[in-house]
Amino acid sequence: MGVAKIPEREIINAVSLMNNDVEYNTVRKIINDYHDEIYRNLKNNYDVSSKLGVYKIKALPDTVRYNPVLETTFIKPAQNVVYFAPSRGVRNLTNQ
């Protein structure tokens, strides 16, 4: 059956959308739809770790990071690291 190809472009676009305050539900759907495949299929190509349901993926252009205290996911440009918290809602907390 083979391994499903991850729509990396969609993930990158989702991050870009969040950074531009566009369509949070689209971003949430993309993250929810693909988080299992992100971990399974990108772990050979990226430095990927999973801890308490948070997926860290290096080598993507922005940062999506989960804050367990606030129980939110937030995004800010940084260090080519992406954190996905797929079961949570997505909120942009960087417009401060």
PDB file of C-alpha atoms in Angstrom, residues 15-87:
ATOM      1  CA  VAL A  15       1.717  28.114   9.014  1.00  0.00           C
ATOM      2  CA  SER A  16       1.812  31.048   6.628  1.00  0.00           C
ATOM      3  CA  LEU A  17      -1.939  31.499   6.938  1.00  0.00           C
ATOM      4  CA  MET A  18      -1.685  31.588  10.703  1.00  0.00           C
ATOM      5  CA  ASN A  19       1.077  34.156  10.534  1.00  0.00           C
ATOM      6  CA  ASN A  20      -1.252  36.273   8.415  1.00  0.00           C
ATOM      7  CA  ASP A  21      -4.316  35.765  10.636  1.00  0.00           C
ATOM      8  CA  VAL A  22      -6.241  33.939   7.909  1.00  0.00           C
ATOM      9  CA  GLU A  23      -8.758  31.134   8.395  1.00  0.00           C
ATOM     10  CA  TYR A  24      -7.913  29.445  11.691  1.00  0.00           C
ATOM     11  CA  ASN A  25     -10.269  26.555  10.967  1.00  0.00           C
ATOM     12  CA  THR A  26      -8.316  25.683   7.829  1.00  0.00           C
ATOM     13  CA  VAL A  27      -5.112  25.515   9.826  1.00  0.00           C
ATOM     14  CA  ARG A  28      -6.707  23.423  12.554  1.00  0.00           C
ATOM     15  CA  LYS A  29      -8.095  20.997   9.980  1.00  0.00           C
ATOM     16  CA  ILE A  30      -4.728  20.567   8.265  1.00  0.00           C
ATOM     17  CA  ILE A  31      -2.947  19.943  11.558  1.00  0.00           C
ATOM     18  CA  ASN A  32      -5.619  17.523  12.761  1.00  0.00           C
ATOM     19  CA  ASP A  33      -5.752  15.654   9.450  1.00  0.00           C
ATOM     20  CA  TYR A  34      -2.039  15.131   9.147  1.00  0.00           C
ATOM     21  CA  HIS A  35      -0.472  14.923  12.598  1.00  0.00           C
ATOM     22  CA  ASP A  36      -0.122  11.119  12.594  1.00  0.00           C
ATOM     23  CA  GLU A  37       1.438  11.140   9.151  1.00  0.00           C
ATOM     24  CA  ILE A  38       3.685  14.017  10.096  1.00  0.00           C
ATOM     25  CA  TYR A  39       5.233  11.904  12.820  1.00  0.00           C
ATOM     26  CA  ARG A  40       5.313   8.607  10.928  1.00  0.00           C
ATOM     27  CA  ASN A  41       6.444   9.787   7.532  1.00  0.00           C
ATOM     28  CA  LEU A  42       8.624  12.802   8.215  1.00  0.00           C
ATOM     29  CA  LYS A  43      10.649  11.308  11.044  1.00  0.00           C
ATOM     30  CA  ASN A  44      13.168   9.894   8.559  1.00  0.00           C
ATOM     31  CA  ASN A  45      13.587  13.223   6.791  1.00  0.00           C
ATOM     32  CA  TYR A  46      13.478  15.623   9.699  1.00  0.00           C
ATOM     33  CA  ASP A  47      14.456  15.708  13.337  1.00  0.00           C
ATOM     34  CA  VAL A  48      11.055  14.758  14.694  1.00  0.00           C
ATOM     35  CA  SER A  49      10.169  14.004  18.271  1.00  0.00           C
ATOM     36  CA  SER A  50       6.885  13.380  20.020  1.00  0.00           C
ATOM     37  CA  LYS A  51       6.313  14.167  23.664  1.00  0.00           C
ATOM     38  CA  LEU A  52       2.882  14.288  25.269  1.00  0.00           C
ATOM     39  CA  GLY A  53       1.272  14.578  21.856  1.00  0.00           C
ATOM     40  CA  VAL A  54       3.422  17.496  20.740  1.00  0.00           C
ATOM     41  CA  TYR A  55       5.291  16.976  17.491  1.00  0.00           C
ATOM     42  CA  LYS A  56       8.480  18.912  16.878  1.00  0.00           C
ATOM     43  CA  ILE A  57       9.569  19.076  13.266  1.00  0.00           C
ATOM     44  CA  LYS A  58      12.707  20.933  12.271  1.00  0.00           C
ATOM     45  CA  ALA A  59      13.349  22.330   8.792  1.00  0.00           C
ATOM     46  CA  LEU A  60      10.007  23.978   8.172  1.00  0.00           C
ATOM     47  CA  PRO A  61       9.967  27.748   7.744  1.00  0.00           C
ATOM     48  CA  ASP A  62       8.075  28.961  10.810  1.00  0.00           C
ATOM     49  CA  THR A  63       7.305  27.915  14.334  1.00  0.00           C
ATOM     50  CA  VAL A  64       4.076  26.414  15.562  1.00  0.00           C
ATOM     51  CA  ARG A  65       4.341  25.810  19.266  1.00  0.00           C
ATOM     52  CA  TYR A  66       2.051  24.306  21.855  1.00  0.00           C
ATOM     53  CA  ASN A  67       1.797  25.898  25.283  1.00  0.00           C
ATOM     54  CA  PRO A  68       0.593  23.226  27.741  1.00  0.00           C
ATOM     55  CA  VAL A  69      -0.190  25.790  30.426  1.00  0.00           C
ATOM     56  CA  LEU A  70      -2.469  27.876  28.243  1.00  0.00           C
ATOM     57  CA  GLU A  71      -3.603  24.789  26.300  1.00  0.00           C
ATOM     58  CA  THR A  72      -3.208  26.688  23.074  1.00  0.00           C
ATOM     59  CA  THR A  73      -1.149  26.395  19.976  1.00  0.00           C
ATOM     60  CA  PHE A  74       0.594  29.536  18.847  1.00  0.00           C
ATOM     61  CA  ILE A  75       2.772  30.444  15.937  1.00  0.00           C
ATOM     62  CA  LYS A  76       5.662  32.820  15.567  1.00  0.00           C
ATOM     63  CA  PRO A  77       8.487  33.057  13.040  1.00  0.00           C
ATOM     64  CA  ALA A  78      11.584  31.366  14.455  1.00  0.00           C
ATOM     65  CA  GLN A  79      14.432  28.880  14.041  1.00  0.00           C
ATOM     66  CA  ASN A  80      12.902  26.482  11.499  1.00  0.00           C
ATOM     67  CA  VAL A  81      11.155  24.447  14.169  1.00  0.00           C
ATOM     68  CA  VAL A  82       7.512  23.445  14.121  1.00  0.00           C
ATOM     69  CA  TYR A  83       5.519  22.178  17.086  1.00  0.00           C
ATOM     70  CA  PHE A  84       2.135  20.615  16.417  1.00  0.00           C
ATOM     71  CA  ALA A  85      -0.426  19.978  19.121  1.00  0.00           C
ATOM     72  CA  PRO A  86      -2.962  18.296  16.877  1.00  0.00           C
ATOM     73  CA  SER A  87      -5.790  17.709  19.310  1.00  0.00           C
TER      74      SER A  87
END
